[in-house]
Structures are given as structure tokens and as C-alpha cells.
Tab-separated table of C-alpha atoms in Angstrom:
chain	number	residue	atom	x	y	z
A	1	MET	CA	149.579	43.895	88.190
A	2	ALA	CA	146.500	46.054	87.867
A	3	GLU	CA	146.046	48.848	90.372
A	4	LYS	CA	143.532	48.063	93.148
A	5	THR	CA	142.034	51.525	93.220
A	6	ARG	CA	140.154	53.231	90.449
A	7	THR	CA	140.088	56.995	90.275
A	8	PRO	CA	136.537	58.457	90.108
A	9	ILE	CA	135.547	59.577	86.623
A	10	GLY	CA	135.180	63.195	87.784
A	11	LYS	CA	138.804	63.320	88.897
A	12	ILE	CA	139.969	61.637	85.691
A	13	VAL	CA	138.067	64.199	83.627
A	14	GLY	CA	139.476	67.059	85.710
A	15	ALA	CA	143.046	65.794	85.389
A	16	SER	CA	142.709	65.355	81.631
A	17	LEU	CA	141.029	68.722	81.173
A	18	ILE	CA	143.634	70.626	83.186
A	19	GLY	CA	146.476	68.821	81.440
A	20	THR	CA	145.137	69.364	77.929
A	21	THR	CA	144.331	73.000	78.743
A	22	ILE	CA	147.967	73.580	79.726
A	23	GLU	CA	149.265	71.731	76.664
A	24	TRP	CA	147.001	73.696	74.302
A	25	TYR	CA	147.813	76.937	76.102
A	26	ASP	CA	151.441	76.325	75.208
A	27	PHE	CA	150.657	75.341	71.623
A	28	PHE	CA	148.186	78.135	70.861
A	29	LEU	CA	150.314	80.738	72.553
A	30	TYR	CA	152.852	80.107	69.834
A	31	GLY	CA	150.184	80.515	67.147
A	32	SER	CA	149.048	83.860	68.547
A	33	ALA	CA	152.618	85.062	68.877
A	34	ALA	CA	153.333	83.923	65.296
A	35	ALA	CA	150.555	86.198	64.112
A	36	LEU	CA	151.313	89.192	66.336
A	37	VAL	CA	154.987	89.449	67.334
A	38	PHE	CA	157.267	86.774	65.873
A	39	PRO	CA	157.389	88.332	62.370
A	40	LYS	CA	158.968	91.470	63.860
A	41	LEU	CA	161.194	89.747	66.403
A	42	PHE	CA	162.523	86.776	64.448
A	43	PHE	CA	161.995	87.785	60.773
A	44	PRO	CA	162.487	91.585	60.860
A	45	GLU	CA	163.991	91.923	57.380
A	46	SER	CA	160.875	90.657	55.594
A	47	GLU	CA	157.802	92.465	54.317
A	48	PRO	CA	154.874	92.289	56.787
A	49	LEU	CA	152.913	89.509	55.067
A	50	THR	CA	156.113	87.662	54.148
A	51	GLY	CA	157.299	87.843	57.741
A	52	THR	CA	153.950	86.495	58.886
A	53	LEU	CA	154.220	83.720	56.307
A	54	LEU	CA	157.665	82.769	57.647
A	55	ALA	CA	156.393	82.863	61.228
A	56	PHE	CA	153.500	80.578	60.308
A	57	LEU	CA	155.998	78.289	58.558
A	58	THR	CA	157.699	77.701	61.914
A	59	TYR	CA	154.182	77.272	63.301
A	60	ALA	CA	153.517	74.551	60.726
A	61	VAL	CA	156.752	72.762	61.655
A	62	GLY	CA	155.157	71.864	64.973
A	63	PHE	CA	152.451	69.987	63.105
A	64	VAL	CA	155.036	68.035	61.118
A	65	ALA	CA	156.474	66.735	64.407
A	66	ARG	CA	153.083	65.670	65.745
A	67	PRO	CA	152.830	62.332	63.834
A	68	LEU	CA	156.296	61.409	65.136
A	69	GLY	CA	155.100	62.153	68.659
A	70	ALA	CA	151.952	60.130	67.970
A	71	LEU	CA	154.054	57.200	66.766
A	72	VAL	CA	156.458	57.184	69.740
A	73	PHE	CA	153.895	57.935	72.454
A	74	GLY	CA	151.350	55.576	70.895
A	75	HIS	CA	153.896	52.751	70.792
A	76	TYR	CA	154.764	53.002	74.471
A	77	GLY	CA	151.252	53.975	75.522
A	78	ASP	CA	149.938	50.711	74.081
A	79	ARG	CA	152.720	48.695	75.689
A	80	VAL	CA	153.189	50.248	79.160
A	81	GLY	CA	150.002	52.261	79.719
A	82	ARG	CA	148.481	55.701	79.228
A	83	LYS	CA	149.376	57.527	82.465
A	84	LYS	CA	153.192	57.613	82.244
A	85	LEU	CA	153.130	58.960	78.704
A	86	LEU	CA	150.699	61.729	79.663
A	87	VAL	CA	153.092	62.949	82.355
A	88	LEU	CA	156.018	62.921	79.918
A	89	SER	CA	154.128	64.816	77.209
A	90	LEU	CA	153.216	67.591	79.648
A	91	LEU	CA	156.811	67.919	80.829
A	92	LEU	CA	158.166	68.172	77.271
A	93	MET	CA	155.575	70.689	76.143
A	94	GLY	CA	155.959	72.936	79.177
A	95	GLY	CA	159.747	72.879	79.031
A	96	ALA	CA	159.830	73.867	75.361
A	97	THR	CA	157.338	76.689	75.893
A	98	PHE	CA	159.263	78.062	78.865
A	99	LEU	CA	162.489	78.074	76.829
A	100	ILE	CA	160.786	79.994	73.987
A	101	GLY	CA	160.190	82.746	76.525
A	102	CYS	CA	163.941	82.819	77.217
A	103	LEU	CA	165.058	82.986	73.555
A	104	PRO	CA	167.165	85.892	72.298
A	105	THR	CA	165.686	87.517	69.201
A	106	HIS	CA	167.060	88.122	65.700
A	107	ALA	CA	168.457	91.469	66.833
A	108	ALA	CA	170.680	89.702	69.373
A	109	ILE	CA	171.934	86.554	67.613
A	110	GLY	CA	170.793	86.853	64.007
A	111	MET	CA	169.599	83.785	62.110
A	112	VAL	CA	170.312	81.472	65.025
A	113	ALA	CA	167.219	82.913	66.744
A	114	PRO	CA	164.614	81.589	64.248
A	115	LEU	CA	166.492	78.277	64.101
A	116	LEU	CA	166.218	77.837	67.874
A	117	LEU	CA	162.578	78.907	67.694
A	118	THR	CA	161.919	76.227	65.089
A	119	LEU	CA	163.683	73.565	67.180
A	120	LEU	CA	161.572	74.321	70.244
A	121	ARG	CA	158.456	74.327	68.067
A	122	LEU	CA	159.399	70.815	66.946
A	123	VAL	CA	159.543	69.693	70.590
A	124	GLN	CA	156.111	71.263	71.184
A	125	GLY	CA	154.651	69.401	68.228
A	126	PHE	CA	156.243	66.113	69.269
A	127	ALA	CA	154.763	66.415	72.770
A	128	LEU	CA	151.298	67.404	71.576
A	129	GLY	CA	151.270	64.534	69.101
A	130	GLY	CA	151.474	62.153	72.050
A	131	GLU	CA	149.254	64.139	74.405
A	132	TRP	CA	145.943	64.076	72.590
A	133	GLY	CA	145.548	60.320	72.224
A	134	GLY	CA	146.449	59.581	75.826
A	135	ALA	CA	144.235	62.306	77.275
A	136	VAL	CA	141.080	61.233	75.445
A	137	LEU	CA	141.742	57.531	75.981
A	138	ILE	CA	142.239	57.668	79.717
A	139	VAL	CA	138.803	59.302	79.987
A	140	SER	CA	137.113	57.112	77.369
A	141	GLU	CA	138.458	53.989	79.021
A	142	HIS	CA	137.325	55.058	82.514
A	143	GLY	CA	133.799	56.149	81.569
A	144	ASP	CA	130.728	54.072	80.702
A	145	ALA	CA	129.528	53.520	77.129
A	146	GLU	CA	126.222	55.345	77.634
A	147	ARG	CA	127.906	58.667	78.513
A	148	ARG	CA	131.259	58.220	76.780
A	149	GLY	CA	130.629	61.034	74.310
A	150	PHE	CA	130.004	63.464	77.172
A	151	TRP	CA	132.894	62.426	79.406
A	152	ALA	CA	135.431	62.086	76.576
A	153	SER	CA	134.529	65.520	75.208
A	154	TRP	CA	135.931	67.265	78.290
A	155	PRO	CA	139.604	66.769	77.334
A	156	GLN	CA	138.572	68.250	73.980
A	157	ALA	CA	137.409	71.345	75.855
A	158	GLY	CA	141.050	71.783	76.829
A	159	ALA	CA	141.688	73.159	73.326
A	160	PRO	CA	139.444	76.223	73.692
A	161	GLY	CA	140.407	76.314	77.367
A	162	GLY	CA	144.063	76.645	76.422
A	163	ASN	CA	143.270	79.111	73.660
A	164	LEU	CA	141.124	81.058	76.107
A	165	LEU	CA	143.943	81.198	78.621
A	166	ALA	CA	146.583	82.137	76.044
A	167	THR	CA	144.398	84.794	74.428
A	168	ALA	CA	143.374	86.204	77.815
A	169	VAL	CA	146.993	86.622	78.905
A	170	LEU	CA	147.943	88.238	75.573
A	171	ALA	CA	144.880	90.490	75.657
A	172	ALA	CA	145.661	91.599	79.218
A	173	LEU	CA	149.249	92.407	78.317
A	174	ALA	CA	148.199	94.244	75.147
A	175	ALA	CA	145.747	96.320	77.207
A	176	VAL	CA	148.262	97.468	79.834
A	177	GLN	CA	151.413	97.727	77.727
A	178	THR	CA	152.500	99.867	74.844
A	179	ASP	CA	153.384	98.102	71.604
A	180	GLU	CA	157.037	98.897	72.279
A	181	ALA	CA	157.001	97.311	75.732
A	182	PHE	CA	155.118	94.261	74.491
A	183	LEU	CA	157.649	93.705	71.691
A	184	SER	CA	160.557	94.373	74.034
A	185	TRP	CA	159.713	91.968	76.883
A	186	GLY	CA	155.982	91.625	77.465
A	187	TRP	CA	155.537	88.825	74.923
A	188	ARG	CA	157.843	86.632	77.038
A	189	VAL	CA	155.587	86.644	80.105
A	190	PRO	CA	152.937	84.176	78.819
A	191	PHE	CA	155.647	81.723	77.776
A	192	LEU	CA	157.425	81.899	81.130
A	193	LEU	CA	154.132	81.352	82.961
A	194	SER	CA	154.023	77.912	81.388
A	195	GLY	CA	156.607	76.716	83.903
A	196	VAL	CA	154.189	77.298	86.796
A	197	LEU	CA	151.257	75.743	84.951
A	198	VAL	CA	153.220	72.590	84.160
A	199	LEU	CA	154.064	72.003	87.819
A	200	VAL	CA	150.352	72.154	88.656
A	201	GLY	CA	149.450	69.815	85.803
A	202	MET	CA	152.183	67.306	86.727
A	203	TRP	CA	150.960	67.120	90.331
A	204	ILE	CA	147.398	66.409	89.205
A	205	ARG	CA	148.262	63.838	86.543
A	206	LEU	CA	150.511	61.872	88.882
A	207	SER	CA	147.578	61.412	91.248
A	208	ILE	CA	145.258	59.491	88.893
A	209	SER	CA	145.053	55.759	88.195
A	210	GLU	CA	145.857	53.919	84.990
A	211	SER	CA	143.070	53.159	82.500
A	212	PRO	CA	140.959	50.200	83.772
A	213	VAL	CA	140.389	48.989	80.192
A	214	PHE	CA	144.154	48.825	79.642
A	215	GLN	CA	144.628	47.134	83.024
A	216	GLN	CA	142.019	44.531	82.137
A	217	ALA	CA	143.703	43.837	78.818
A	218	VAL	CA	146.972	43.237	80.672
A	219	ALA	CA	145.236	41.085	83.316
A	220	ASN	CA	143.607	39.003	80.572
A	221	ALA	CA	147.051	38.494	79.059
A	222	GLU	CA	146.048	40.099	75.766
A	223	PRO	CA	149.311	40.201	73.831
A	224	ALA	CA	150.929	43.568	73.276
A	225	PRO	CA	152.039	43.904	69.631
A	226	SER	CA	155.782	44.424	69.320
A	227	MET	CA	154.981	47.226	66.873
A	228	PRO	CA	151.442	48.512	67.545
A	229	ILE	CA	151.520	50.885	64.588
A	230	VAL	CA	152.121	47.963	62.202
A	231	GLU	CA	149.074	46.194	63.632
A	232	VAL	CA	147.032	49.383	63.292
A	233	PHE	CA	147.701	49.588	59.575
A	234	ARG	CA	147.146	45.853	59.190
A	235	TYR	CA	143.759	45.643	60.915
A	236	HIS	CA	142.531	49.225	61.203
A	237	TRP	CA	143.731	50.985	58.063
A	238	ARG	CA	140.146	51.945	57.140
A	239	ASP	CA	139.694	53.454	60.592
A	240	VAL	CA	142.885	55.474	60.190
A	241	ILE	CA	141.525	56.882	56.928
A	242	THR	CA	138.223	57.643	58.681
A	243	ALA	CA	140.052	59.566	61.414
A	244	ILE	CA	142.121	61.538	58.895
A	245	GLY	CA	139.128	62.497	56.770
A	246	ALA	CA	136.930	63.309	59.765
A	247	ARG	CA	139.611	65.516	61.236
A	248	PHE	CA	140.207	67.527	58.057
A	249	ALA	CA	137.394	70.101	58.252
A	250	GLU	CA	137.640	70.251	62.042
A	251	ASN	CA	141.360	71.038	61.923
A	252	VAL	CA	141.285	73.488	59.004
A	253	SER	CA	138.307	75.456	60.303
A	254	TYR	CA	139.684	75.764	63.823
A	255	TYR	CA	142.969	77.341	62.792
A	256	ILE	CA	141.242	79.662	60.361
A	257	LEU	CA	138.869	80.770	63.120
A	258	THR	CA	141.498	81.256	65.826
A	259	ALA	CA	144.914	81.824	64.218
A	260	PHE	CA	144.427	83.171	60.682
A	261	VAL	CA	141.684	85.525	61.872
A	262	LEU	CA	144.337	87.453	63.823
A	263	VAL	CA	146.220	88.104	60.589
A	264	TYR	CA	143.192	88.827	58.402
A	265	ALA	CA	141.487	91.134	60.868
A	266	THR	CA	144.583	93.185	61.704
A	267	THR	CA	145.889	93.503	58.130
A	268	SER	CA	143.077	93.301	55.571
A	269	ALA	CA	140.266	94.532	57.828
A	270	GLY	CA	142.415	97.072	59.699
A	271	LEU	CA	141.213	96.132	63.180
A	272	THR	CA	143.364	96.562	66.278
A	273	LYS	CA	144.883	93.626	68.142
A	274	PRO	CA	142.794	94.061	71.317
A	275	VAL	CA	139.548	93.996	69.326
A	276	VAL	CA	140.393	90.717	67.604
A	277	LEU	CA	141.851	89.104	70.721
A	278	ASN	CA	138.739	89.965	72.720
A	279	ALA	CA	136.506	88.509	70.003
A	280	VAL	CA	138.499	85.259	70.032
A	281	LEU	CA	138.383	85.325	73.834
A	282	ILE	CA	134.562	85.456	73.871
A	283	GLY	CA	134.277	82.867	71.110
A	284	SER	CA	136.607	80.481	72.951
A	285	ALA	CA	134.569	80.813	76.154
A	286	VAL	CA	131.374	79.812	74.309
A	287	HIS	CA	133.282	77.062	72.480
A	288	PHE	CA	134.475	75.657	75.819
A	289	VAL	CA	130.878	75.317	77.025
A	290	SER	CA	129.483	73.968	73.761
A	291	ILE	CA	131.900	71.046	73.305
A	292	PRO	CA	130.560	68.858	76.172
A	293	LEU	CA	127.000	69.648	75.052
A	294	TRP	CA	127.742	68.348	71.572
A	295	GLY	CA	129.460	65.317	73.124
A	296	ALA	CA	126.365	64.605	75.205
A	297	LEU	CA	124.146	64.992	72.131
A	298	SER	CA	126.256	62.389	70.326
A	299	ASP	CA	125.410	59.942	73.125
A	300	ARG	CA	121.738	60.330	72.201
A	301	LEU	CA	121.840	60.734	68.418
A	302	GLY	CA	125.099	59.025	67.493
A	303	ARG	CA	128.550	60.315	66.560
A	304	ARG	CA	127.916	60.576	62.829
A	305	PRO	CA	124.816	62.826	62.768
A	306	VAL	CA	126.365	65.374	65.108
A	307	TYR	CA	129.689	65.304	63.273
A	308	LEU	CA	127.993	65.757	59.892
A	309	LEU	CA	126.096	68.764	61.221
A	310	GLY	CA	129.350	70.401	62.319
A	311	ALA	CA	131.137	69.762	59.016
A	312	ALA	CA	128.265	71.156	56.948
A	313	GLY	CA	127.943	74.099	59.312
A	314	VAL	CA	131.544	75.297	59.108
A	315	GLY	CA	131.487	74.965	55.321
A	316	LEU	CA	128.435	77.176	55.016
A	317	TRP	CA	129.536	79.611	57.724
A	318	ALA	CA	132.742	80.396	55.813
A	319	PHE	CA	130.677	82.576	53.455
A	320	ALA	CA	129.413	84.668	56.368
A	321	PHE	CA	132.604	84.676	58.436
A	322	PHE	CA	134.789	86.996	56.356
A	323	PRO	CA	132.061	89.512	55.418
A	324	LEU	CA	131.304	89.865	59.132
A	325	ILE	CA	134.996	90.510	59.861
A	326	ASP	CA	135.054	93.108	57.063
A	327	THR	CA	132.364	95.154	58.826
A	328	LYS	CA	135.038	96.138	61.394
A	329	ASN	CA	132.282	96.047	63.995
A	330	PHE	CA	133.253	94.333	67.262
A	331	ALA	CA	129.857	92.654	67.707
A	332	ALA	CA	129.938	91.319	64.143
A	333	VAL	CA	133.506	90.061	64.511
A	334	THR	CA	132.611	88.343	67.782
A	335	LEU	CA	129.555	86.766	66.156
A	336	ALA	CA	131.681	85.513	63.256
A	337	VAL	CA	134.190	83.786	65.530
A	338	THR	CA	131.660	82.493	68.079
A	339	VAL	CA	129.227	80.873	65.638
A	340	GLY	CA	132.136	79.347	63.745
A	341	LEU	CA	133.512	77.824	66.929
A	342	ILE	CA	130.105	76.517	68.034
A	343	LEU	CA	129.774	74.696	64.710
A	344	HIS	CA	133.345	73.452	65.037
A	345	GLY	CA	132.396	72.030	68.447
A	346	ALA	CA	129.831	69.769	66.804
A	347	MET	CA	132.793	67.930	65.275
A	348	TYR	CA	135.248	68.312	68.117
A	349	GLY	CA	132.847	67.241	70.895
A	350	PRO	CA	132.051	63.718	69.598
A	351	GLN	CA	135.509	63.238	68.099
A	352	ALA	CA	137.242	61.752	71.160
A	353	ALA	CA	134.631	59.028	71.698
A	354	PHE	CA	134.267	58.459	67.947
A	355	PHE	CA	137.982	57.817	67.416
A	356	SER	CA	138.369	55.788	70.633
A	357	GLU	CA	135.574	53.480	69.476
A	358	LEU	CA	137.381	52.679	66.227
A	359	PHE	CA	140.420	50.794	67.596
A	360	ALA	CA	141.228	47.749	69.755
A	361	THR	CA	142.730	48.280	73.223
A	362	ARG	CA	146.332	47.166	72.687
A	363	MET	CA	146.668	49.367	69.615
A	364	ARG	CA	144.166	52.106	70.522
A	365	TYR	CA	146.704	54.741	71.645
A	366	SER	CA	148.645	54.290	68.398
A	367	GLY	CA	145.509	54.250	66.270
A	368	VAL	CA	143.801	57.371	67.598
A	369	SER	CA	147.104	59.251	67.764
A	370	ILE	CA	148.421	58.512	64.306
A	371	GLY	CA	145.016	58.916	62.656
A	372	SER	CA	144.433	62.333	64.179
A	373	GLN	CA	147.990	63.611	63.832
A	374	LEU	CA	148.534	62.610	60.205
A	375	ALA	CA	145.623	64.893	59.426
A	376	SER	CA	147.235	67.680	61.429
A	377	ILE	CA	150.097	68.024	58.931
A	378	VAL	CA	148.028	68.735	55.837
A	379	ALA	CA	145.031	70.227	57.631
A	380	GLY	CA	145.748	72.302	60.739
A	381	GLY	CA	149.474	72.735	60.197
A	382	LEU	CA	149.116	74.176	56.723
A	383	ALA	CA	145.799	75.987	57.222
A	384	PRO	CA	147.173	79.383	58.400
A	385	LEU	CA	150.037	79.106	55.894
A	386	ILE	CA	147.718	78.349	52.954
A	387	ALA	CA	145.235	81.015	54.040
A	388	VAL	CA	147.939	83.705	54.274
A	389	ALA	CA	149.351	82.642	50.896
A	390	LEU	CA	145.885	82.798	49.288
A	391	LEU	CA	145.208	86.198	50.800
A	392	SER	CA	148.592	87.503	49.671
A	393	ALA	CA	148.218	86.118	46.123
A	394	TYR	CA	144.598	87.143	45.443
A	395	GLY	CA	144.011	89.997	47.873
A	396	SER	CA	140.581	88.529	48.619
A	397	SER	CA	138.995	86.299	51.235
A	398	LEU	CA	137.013	84.299	48.640
A	399	PRO	CA	139.799	81.740	47.968
A	400	VAL	CA	140.084	81.166	51.728
A	401	MET	CA	136.313	80.584	51.932
A	402	LEU	CA	136.519	78.006	49.148
A	403	TYR	CA	139.451	76.355	50.911
A	404	VAL	CA	137.323	75.855	54.055
A	405	VAL	CA	134.399	74.568	51.946
A	406	GLY	CA	136.674	72.025	50.252
A	407	ALA	CA	137.826	70.733	53.637
A	408	ALA	CA	134.203	70.477	54.791
A	409	VAL	CA	133.194	68.447	51.730
A	410	LEU	CA	136.040	65.983	52.320
A	411	THR	CA	134.955	65.450	55.930
A	412	LEU	CA	131.282	65.136	55.002
A	413	ILE	CA	132.063	62.340	52.550
A	414	THR	CA	134.342	60.517	54.981
A	415	VAL	CA	131.940	60.580	57.934
A	416	TYR	CA	128.903	59.784	55.784
A	417	VAL	CA	130.432	56.508	54.538
A	418	SER	CA	131.794	55.523	57.971
A	419	ARG	CA	130.051	53.234	60.481
A	420	GLU	CA	128.289	54.467	63.609
A	421	THR	CA	130.374	53.658	66.718
A	422	ARG	CA	128.175	54.839	69.590
A	423	GLY	CA	127.773	52.225	72.341
A	424	ARG	CA	130.710	49.998	71.404
A	425	ASP	CA	132.294	48.082	74.288
A	426	LEU	CA	135.931	49.174	74.511
A	427	VAL	CA	136.866	46.077	76.537
A	428	THR	CA	135.675	43.534	73.959
A	429	LEU	CA	136.306	45.691	70.877
A	430	GLY	CA	138.959	43.886	68.898
A	431	THR	CA	138.176	40.436	70.289
A	432	ARG	CA	135.371	39.983	67.767
A	433	ASP	CA	135.395	39.624	64.006
A	434	GLU	CA	134.801	43.330	63.405
A	435	ALA	CA	138.251	44.383	64.599
A	436	PRO	CA	140.789	41.647	65.439
A	437	THR	CA	143.628	42.667	67.762
A	438	THR	CA	146.210	40.069	66.786
A	439	ARG	CA	147.178	37.998	63.819
């Protein structure tokens, strides 16, 4: 039976934003640690760049687990609802992150340490694979069509919000601790803090109502597919391809701008950790603000024009990004990261509404999740790894620039040939010829 009360959209947005911020805090904290401390703590016998490469390999493992999380969470999210799965994803993510903070290092237990690190990273990836789809859907399905781009972009702001929080904690610790103290125990503090954050997020998410669009589908006796993912690939395979291609430049550029930059700036450019962390901190703050603005603009202009602007922008900005880092000037480095993230926001802001408007209700969780997370394996998951490998092999940033440009071209083509989705009715989507929900 559908719930009688409907949570106000503001509370839904707040619950989704806080939850996604915590989830991304956990996920990005690992990425920052992989760049700054894990090579020394878990791969101490390797050369510096090789150790970083190995650390980013464990980082990439989390992305491999994300499609599995998308598949499992999408399946049950389409059958039993969005809310329960969102609570579970937060619990899994927070628990894994807290346990990373408790791990003994290579010096204590040898090779078992990186193996345990990899296992917990897999749990993180599995949880995040299920989190994203549910968080954007519960907002998209509560809000009205006219402002869906704006409202649905707020869970997206949880990504820079989480990165902002993770970077701020690391920057604060780096400022007050010596390198020895940070490597000894200080790096554990941000991971252990996750336990407190998860309790807050759980309390908030348990207080919201289920998606009214999902409730209406249940009330109307719309049949739930026994295997939603099978129905997705039967009726929405083009939309899955659209989501993968659209996500490519967004995913690659983001991890270059926020994760790989920590490696490039501290090794090739010779900058100190606090300088780079503070630049990412400022860039993430501006990114956080820009995402809802881009989402709102997509409500006026359409999803495609705004998305195309972002994809073209990050491709072109790649040629300015690395030269600005090479100046070793804090203002230039901050400009490089901030402008890159603003342009990234032009893709990330409209993305939640865009993807939600592609799929029918009883297979929407599966569709948006699997489409976005399949891209995460070859795009975001491999981006820092490929960038470090290119830098190590060629000793130049030019191959990395071309890598970002290639990703941008792929996204530009995909979005250009896709259909505009702005204004679609999520309740009736799938009941008409354009997107059937059942056989």
C-alpha cells in the first residue's frame, strides 16, 4: 500500500544530498589516500610511481564492483522501492570505510594488508554502484517536471560535497601534523570519522517517504519484471548506450581533475601536498555551487545543449590545465582545477534528470544504475591508472591531455545523436510507444 504522507521536496533533496555527500566522502577519501599515503603504507617495496600505480589499481577495483552493485541494488530497487536500498548502501559504504581506518599496514602483516584493503574497496564500490541510482531517482520522482533538472542536480552536488569534506579533513591533518605523524596514525582519522557520519545519514534517510512515482506504479498494478535488467536491455538498450557514452567524458575528466592532479602536481610539478589539497578544496567548493545552476539551466535550455557545452569545455580545457599546474603558482593551480570542475558541472548537473528521463518506472533504478556504472569501469575507474601510466611512460602531460580530449569527443558524439528528454512525464513514461515497460 502506498504511504499516505509525502515528504516535502526540500527534505527529500536534503536527505539525498547528505547521504550522497557521506558516500562520496568515503569513496573519494580512498582516492586521496591512494595518491598520498597508501603507496608507502601498503606497497612500500615499490618505486614511487610504481607504488602509486599499484595503489590506484586497488582504487580501480572499486569501480569494477560498481556495476555489480548497480545490478543488485537496481533489481531490488525496482521491485521493492528506492528508500530501503538507499539505507543499505549507506550502511555498507560507511562500514567498509571505517574498517579501512582500522587496517594494519604492510609493515605489520605483509601482503595480507593490501589484500584486505582491496576487499574493503570492493565493498565500497558495490555500495556506491547502488547508491547513485537510488539517490537521484528518489529526488527526480518526487519533483515536478519543470524543475526536475534543478532538484535532481542536488544529489549530484554530493560528489564535490564529499570530495570537499574529504579534502578538507586531509588538508587540516596535513597542516597540523608532520609527515611522520600523518603516515603513522593521522591518515586513519578521516576513515574512522565515517562511522559518525553514517549514523547521521542513516537517521535522515529513514525519515523520508518512498518515491511517489514508484508508489503510483505499484498502486496501478504495473507489473514488476522478474528480472528488471533483462527488460532494460530488451527495451532500453539504446538508452543504456546513451548513458555510457554521456558519462565517459564526465567520469574521466573528474578523476583527472581531483585524483590524478594530486599525483601530477606533487611528483612532476614538485608542489607540496597542502598546496594541491587547498586548490582542490577551493575548486570543489565552486563545483558544489555550480552543479545546481547547470541543472537549473538545463530546465530552460534542455539537457543536451548544457551537456554538450560541458563535454566540449573539458576537452578544450585539458590543454590549459597541465600548463597551469606546471607554473607551480597556487593561484594558477587553483584556476586550473576550478575552471575544469565548473565545466565538468555542466555535464554532471543535468545528468541525473537526463538519465532518469530515459527509463520506465519499474526498470528505472536498474537502467540508470547499470548505464552509469558500466561507464565507471572503463572511464573513471581506469582514468587515474591510465594517466599515471601515460605520465610514467612518456614523462609528459601531453598524452594525458589527448586522453581527456578523446573521452570528450566520444561524449560529444553520443549526446549529439541522442534525443532531448526535458519535460518527460516520469509517471507515464514507458506506458507509451516510445518506451514500453513490459512485453
